[in-house]
């Protein structure tokens, strides 16, 4: 089998995702100083609200059916209400600060640029396929200068479909001009990335950076993106 293209998930694969809790806590501390709150309690409320709210809105948000800023605004509104703050200005301020701090925190894994460059030198076509609203995901790509690193960028919120739906893999392959059996898909999410890619006929590579329990059936497992170079 000749590999002509490699598709990458973004968050947790090329882009570090271990900054999230720290950003939430920094926002909580800022709000706590303004409203005399316990920052740890507010941060905990934010996490709890996020996971409680996600089942109601997550899929629509990723498909672009809900404006990108609406979900984080509602999460902060509900979290603040849990600790006794119902001032709408507080939630708006929280979202603005969250976006600012997160934008400063975005960073790539150390090997991401190296591997993308090595694949490019080998003539391999590259796609980035990411779930999320257009504005947020494009901002991440711009922040780490990745938009031009790929031949194709597919953001679920721009197409009304998201991983693991086979449709998002099909439109990526069409944009790349390659067949499924000529393509690797690399991602950290065992359902969206590995399960979705495998079901769509691509060679699914799971990147397991944290040594978590395997619940999927990838064609290959790597712990560092550099390991991909042996597969192409």
mmCIF file of C-alpha atoms in Angstrom:
data_model
loop_
_atom_site.group_PDB
_atom_site.id
_atom_site.type_symbol
_atom_site.label_atom_id
_atom_site.label_comp_id
_atom_site.label_asym_id
_atom_site.label_seq_id
_atom_site.Cartn_x
_atom_site.Cartn_y
_atom_site.Cartn_z
ATOM 1 C CA UNK A 1 0.000 0.000 0.000
ATOM 2 C CA UNK A 2 1.294 3.415 -0.966
ATOM 3 C CA UNK A 3 0.419 6.275 1.368
ATOM 4 C CA UNK A 4 -0.213 9.511 -0.524
ATOM 5 C CA UNK A 5 -1.827 11.576 2.233
ATOM 6 C CA UNK A 6 -1.877 11.957 6.010
ATOM 7 C CA UNK A 7 -4.785 13.594 7.806
ATOM 8 C CA UNK A 8 -4.353 14.981 11.293
ATOM 9 C CA UNK A 9 -6.784 15.794 14.042
ATOM 10 C CA UNK A 10 -5.931 19.151 15.644
ATOM 11 C CA UNK A 11 -6.610 19.283 19.393
ATOM 12 C CA UNK A 12 -4.541 16.777 21.323
ATOM 13 C CA UNK A 13 -2.756 15.608 18.168
ATOM 14 C CA UNK A 14 -0.909 18.564 16.637
ATOM 15 C CA UNK A 15 -2.018 21.192 19.150
ATOM 16 C CA UNK A 16 -1.443 20.792 22.869
ATOM 17 C CA UNK A 17 -4.652 20.544 24.874
ATOM 18 C CA UNK A 18 -3.194 20.447 28.373
ATOM 19 C CA UNK A 19 -3.643 24.188 28.993
ATOM 20 C CA UNK A 20 -7.424 24.178 29.392
ATOM 21 C CA UNK A 21 -7.693 23.724 33.156
ATOM 22 C CA UNK A 22 -5.041 26.363 33.768
ATOM 23 C CA UNK A 23 -6.864 28.928 31.631
ATOM 24 C CA UNK A 24 -10.180 28.283 33.385
ATOM 25 C CA UNK A 25 -8.538 28.706 36.779
ATOM 26 C CA UNK A 26 -6.890 31.987 35.738
ATOM 27 C CA UNK A 27 -10.258 33.321 34.586
ATOM 28 C CA UNK A 28 -11.855 32.134 37.830
ATOM 29 C CA UNK A 29 -9.188 33.902 39.869
ATOM 30 C CA UNK A 30 -9.752 37.151 37.996
ATOM 31 C CA UNK A 31 -13.505 36.982 38.536
ATOM 32 C CA UNK A 32 -13.039 35.953 42.155
ATOM 33 C CA UNK A 33 -11.080 39.128 42.836
ATOM 34 C CA UNK A 34 -13.873 41.237 41.334
ATOM 35 C CA UNK A 35 -16.820 39.502 42.976
ATOM 36 C CA UNK A 36 -15.311 38.148 46.222
ATOM 37 C CA UNK A 37 -15.602 34.485 45.226
ATOM 38 C CA UNK A 38 -13.716 31.257 45.879
ATOM 39 C CA UNK A 39 -11.791 30.770 42.607
ATOM 40 C CA UNK A 40 -11.508 27.009 43.051
ATOM 41 C CA UNK A 41 -15.269 26.733 43.526
ATOM 42 C CA UNK A 42 -15.900 28.765 40.375
ATOM 43 C CA UNK A 43 -13.419 26.722 38.333
ATOM 44 C CA UNK A 44 -15.033 23.509 39.578
ATOM 45 C CA UNK A 45 -18.469 24.866 38.684
ATOM 46 C CA UNK A 46 -17.265 25.698 35.167
ATOM 47 C CA UNK A 47 -16.039 22.139 34.612
ATOM 48 C CA UNK A 48 -19.214 20.626 36.044
ATOM 49 C CA UNK A 49 -21.480 22.864 33.961
ATOM 50 C CA UNK A 50 -19.470 22.174 30.808
ATOM 51 C CA UNK A 51 -19.910 18.406 31.054
ATOM 52 C CA UNK A 52 -23.565 18.676 32.073
ATOM 53 C CA UNK A 53 -24.351 21.082 29.222
ATOM 54 C CA UNK A 54 -22.325 19.371 26.494
ATOM 55 C CA UNK A 55 -24.790 16.528 25.725
ATOM 56 C CA UNK A 56 -27.467 19.123 24.921
ATOM 57 C CA UNK A 57 -25.417 21.279 22.573
ATOM 58 C CA UNK A 58 -22.161 19.576 21.651
ATOM 59 C CA UNK A 59 -23.097 18.025 18.333
ATOM 60 C CA UNK A 60 -24.974 21.084 17.073
ATOM 61 C CA UNK A 61 -22.070 23.312 18.151
ATOM 62 C CA UNK A 62 -19.539 21.177 16.278
ATOM 63 C CA UNK A 63 -21.745 21.193 13.160
ATOM 64 C CA UNK A 64 -21.919 24.981 13.174
ATOM 65 C CA UNK A 65 -25.622 25.077 14.017
ATOM 66 C CA UNK A 66 -25.010 27.148 17.161
ATOM 67 C CA UNK A 67 -22.902 30.347 17.003
ATOM 68 C CA UNK A 68 -19.392 29.604 18.242
ATOM 69 C CA UNK A 69 -19.473 32.030 21.162
ATOM 70 C CA UNK A 70 -22.863 30.993 22.539
ATOM 71 C CA UNK A 71 -21.759 27.808 24.295
ATOM 72 C CA UNK A 72 -18.831 29.237 26.305
ATOM 73 C CA UNK A 73 -20.975 32.242 27.252
ATOM 74 C CA UNK A 74 -23.740 30.023 28.582
ATOM 75 C CA UNK A 75 -21.253 27.801 30.433
ATOM 76 C CA UNK A 76 -19.747 30.789 32.242
ATOM 77 C CA UNK A 77 -23.196 32.235 32.906
ATOM 78 C CA UNK A 78 -24.348 29.011 34.554
ATOM 79 C CA UNK A 79 -21.084 28.507 36.454
ATOM 80 C CA UNK A 80 -21.234 32.041 37.864
ATOM 81 C CA UNK A 81 -24.877 31.567 38.823
ATOM 82 C CA UNK A 82 -23.887 28.456 40.789
ATOM 83 C CA UNK A 83 -21.611 30.581 42.976
ATOM 84 C CA UNK A 84 -24.133 33.377 43.336
ATOM 85 C CA UNK A 85 -23.206 35.827 40.549
ATOM 86 C CA UNK A 86 -26.050 36.602 38.139
ATOM 87 C CA UNK A 87 -24.620 39.779 36.620
ATOM 88 C CA UNK A 88 -24.641 39.292 32.821
ATOM 89 C CA UNK A 89 -21.575 41.523 32.553
ATOM 90 C CA UNK A 90 -19.585 38.985 34.557
ATOM 91 C CA UNK A 91 -20.249 36.177 32.077
ATOM 92 C CA UNK A 92 -19.356 38.397 29.120
ATOM 93 C CA UNK A 93 -16.117 39.442 30.831
ATOM 94 C CA UNK A 94 -15.305 35.816 31.605
ATOM 95 C CA UNK A 95 -15.689 34.768 27.975
ATOM 96 C CA UNK A 96 -13.548 37.643 26.716
ATOM 97 C CA UNK A 97 -10.777 36.918 29.202
ATOM 98 C CA UNK A 98 -10.990 33.179 28.536
ATOM 99 C CA UNK A 99 -10.542 33.759 24.794
ATOM 100 C CA UNK A 100 -7.618 36.129 25.376
ATOM 101 C CA UNK A 101 -5.769 33.806 27.749
ATOM 102 C CA UNK A 102 -6.433 30.719 25.675
ATOM 103 C CA UNK A 103 -5.151 32.470 22.581
ATOM 104 C CA UNK A 104 -1.906 33.173 24.425
ATOM 105 C CA UNK A 105 -1.677 29.553 25.615
ATOM 106 C CA UNK A 106 -2.090 27.757 22.294
ATOM 107 C CA UNK A 107 1.039 25.814 21.389
ATOM 108 C CA UNK A 108 2.018 22.862 19.247
ATOM 109 C CA UNK A 109 3.523 19.621 20.454
ATOM 110 C CA UNK A 110 7.310 19.805 20.016
ATOM 111 C CA UNK A 111 7.452 17.479 17.020
ATOM 112 C CA UNK A 112 4.430 18.777 15.080
ATOM 113 C CA UNK A 113 6.218 21.196 12.738
ATOM 114 C CA UNK A 114 9.097 18.779 12.204
ATOM 115 C CA UNK A 115 6.790 15.958 11.154
ATOM 116 C CA UNK A 116 4.630 18.110 8.903
ATOM 117 C CA UNK A 117 7.770 19.357 7.180
ATOM 118 C CA UNK A 118 9.177 15.857 6.762
ATOM 119 C CA UNK A 119 5.929 14.631 5.210
ATOM 120 C CA UNK A 120 5.866 17.611 2.879
ATOM 121 C CA UNK A 121 9.434 16.832 1.752
ATOM 122 C CA UNK A 122 8.313 13.294 0.875
ATOM 123 C CA UNK A 123 5.516 14.616 -1.306
ATOM 124 C CA UNK A 124 2.786 13.499 1.080
ATOM 125 C CA UNK A 125 -0.418 15.548 0.966
ATOM 126 C CA UNK A 126 -1.579 16.838 4.353
ATOM 127 C CA UNK A 127 -4.994 17.601 5.793
ATOM 128 C CA UNK A 128 -6.104 18.882 9.177
ATOM 129 C CA UNK A 129 -9.590 17.722 10.145
ATOM 130 C CA UNK A 130 -11.002 19.218 13.323
ATOM 131 C CA UNK A 131 -14.322 19.229 15.156
ATOM 132 C CA UNK A 132 -15.562 22.572 16.403
ATOM 133 C CA UNK A 133 -17.041 25.918 15.389
ATOM 134 C CA UNK A 134 -15.286 27.680 12.539
ATOM 135 C CA UNK A 135 -14.205 30.817 14.402
ATOM 136 C CA UNK A 136 -12.647 28.976 17.320
ATOM 137 C CA UNK A 137 -10.814 26.331 15.317
ATOM 138 C CA UNK A 138 -9.539 28.799 12.699
ATOM 139 C CA UNK A 139 -8.274 31.049 15.505
ATOM 140 C CA UNK A 140 -6.285 28.128 16.895
ATOM 141 C CA UNK A 141 -4.754 27.415 13.498
ATOM 142 C CA UNK A 142 -3.780 31.050 13.033
ATOM 143 C CA UNK A 143 -2.346 31.291 16.547
ATOM 144 C CA UNK A 144 0.142 28.488 15.860
ATOM 145 C CA UNK A 145 0.643 29.301 12.156
ATOM 146 C CA UNK A 146 -0.811 26.023 10.870
ATOM 147 C CA UNK A 147 -3.321 27.199 8.258
ATOM 148 C CA UNK A 148 -0.728 27.074 5.477
ATOM 149 C CA UNK A 149 0.952 23.925 6.773
ATOM 150 C CA UNK A 150 -1.768 21.731 5.281
ATOM 151 C CA UNK A 151 -3.042 21.281 1.745
ATOM 152 C CA UNK A 152 -6.581 20.972 3.093
ATOM 153 C CA UNK A 153 -8.204 22.184 6.317
ATOM 154 C CA UNK A 154 -11.631 20.812 7.187
ATOM 155 C CA UNK A 155 -13.462 22.365 10.148
ATOM 156 C CA UNK A 156 -16.659 20.560 11.073
ATOM 157 C CA UNK A 157 -18.551 23.765 11.801
ATOM 158 C CA UNK A 158 -18.079 24.868 8.197
ATOM 159 C CA UNK A 159 -19.573 21.706 6.701
ATOM 160 C CA UNK A 160 -22.438 20.681 8.965
ATOM 161 C CA UNK A 161 -20.865 17.325 9.744
ATOM 162 C CA UNK A 162 -18.317 16.188 12.303
ATOM 163 C CA UNK A 163 -16.136 13.222 13.144
ATOM 164 C CA UNK A 164 -16.918 10.318 13.353
ATOM 165 C CA UNK A 165 -19.502 10.864 10.584
ATOM 166 C CA UNK A 166 -18.153 9.247 7.387
ATOM 167 C CA UNK A 167 -19.201 12.358 5.441
ATOM 168 C CA UNK A 168 -16.414 14.512 6.878
ATOM 169 C CA UNK A 169 -13.809 11.924 5.908
ATOM 170 C CA UNK A 170 -15.274 11.615 2.415
ATOM 171 C CA UNK A 171 -15.166 15.345 1.748
ATOM 172 C CA UNK A 172 -11.585 15.479 3.052
ATOM 173 C CA UNK A 173 -10.501 12.728 0.675
ATOM 174 C CA UNK A 174 -12.232 14.481 -2.219
ATOM 175 C CA UNK A 175 -10.473 17.748 -1.409
ATOM 176 C CA UNK A 176 -7.110 15.972 -1.204
ATOM 177 C CA UNK A 177 -7.706 14.016 -4.408
ATOM 178 C CA UNK A 178 -6.770 10.670 -2.851
ATOM 179 C CA UNK A 179 -8.471 7.373 -2.054
ATOM 180 C CA UNK A 180 -9.229 6.128 1.441
ATOM 181 C CA UNK A 181 -6.772 3.229 1.156
ATOM 182 C CA UNK A 182 -3.989 5.707 0.304
ATOM 183 C CA UNK A 183 -4.555 7.783 3.435
ATOM 184 C CA UNK A 184 -3.529 7.698 7.087
ATOM 185 C CA UNK A 185 -5.679 9.432 9.672
ATOM 186 C CA UNK A 186 -3.956 10.361 12.932
ATOM 187 C CA UNK A 187 -5.822 11.397 16.058
ATOM 188 C CA UNK A 188 -6.033 11.059 19.820
ATOM 189 C CA UNK A 189 -9.788 10.526 20.141
ATOM 190 C CA UNK A 190 -10.607 6.839 20.008
ATOM 191 C CA UNK A 191 -14.195 7.332 18.839
ATOM 192 C CA UNK A 192 -14.119 10.426 16.623
ATOM 193 C CA UNK A 193 -10.690 9.892 15.068
ATOM 194 C CA UNK A 194 -9.865 6.191 15.173
ATOM 195 C CA UNK A 195 -13.369 4.775 14.939
ATOM 196 C CA UNK A 196 -14.489 7.328 12.384
ATOM 197 C CA UNK A 197 -11.440 6.950 10.151
ATOM 198 C CA UNK A 198 -11.523 3.181 10.269
ATOM 199 C CA UNK A 199 -15.229 3.084 9.389
ATOM 200 C CA UNK A 200 -14.532 5.409 6.445
ATOM 201 C CA UNK A 201 -11.853 3.075 5.092
ATOM 202 C CA UNK A 202 -8.763 5.086 6.049
ATOM 203 C CA UNK A 203 -5.784 3.638 7.880
ATOM 204 C CA UNK A 204 -6.405 4.743 11.466
ATOM 205 C CA UNK A 205 -3.456 5.686 13.664
ATOM 206 C CA UNK A 206 -4.099 6.388 17.326
ATOM 207 C CA UNK A 207 -1.683 8.743 19.070
ATOM 208 C CA UNK A 208 -1.624 7.789 22.725
ATOM 209 C CA UNK A 209 0.410 10.410 24.538
ATOM 210 C CA UNK A 210 -0.903 9.617 28.013
ATOM 211 C CA UNK A 211 -0.944 5.843 28.185
ATOM 212 C CA UNK A 212 -4.720 5.595 28.524
ATOM 213 C CA UNK A 213 -6.737 2.407 28.224
ATOM 214 C CA UNK A 214 -7.332 1.372 24.645
ATOM 215 C CA UNK A 215 -10.993 0.986 23.726
ATOM 216 C CA UNK A 216 -10.615 1.249 19.946
ATOM 217 C CA UNK A 217 -9.064 -0.887 17.206
ATOM 218 C CA UNK A 218 -6.493 1.251 15.380
ATOM 219 C CA UNK A 219 -4.326 -0.063 12.596
ATOM 220 C CA UNK A 220 -1.318 1.406 14.422
ATOM 221 C CA UNK A 221 -0.488 3.132 17.702
ATOM 222 C CA UNK A 222 2.137 5.841 18.166
ATOM 223 C CA UNK A 223 3.201 7.855 21.178
ATOM 224 C CA UNK A 224 5.007 10.572 19.224
ATOM 225 C CA UNK A 225 4.167 11.960 15.794
ATOM 226 C CA UNK A 226 7.703 11.197 14.621
ATOM 227 C CA UNK A 227 6.713 7.512 14.665
ATOM 228 C CA UNK A 228 4.462 8.224 11.673
ATOM 229 C CA UNK A 229 7.452 8.655 9.414
ATOM 230 C CA UNK A 230 8.106 4.904 9.544
ATOM 231 C CA UNK A 231 4.553 4.274 8.268
ATOM 232 C CA UNK A 232 4.884 6.324 5.080
#
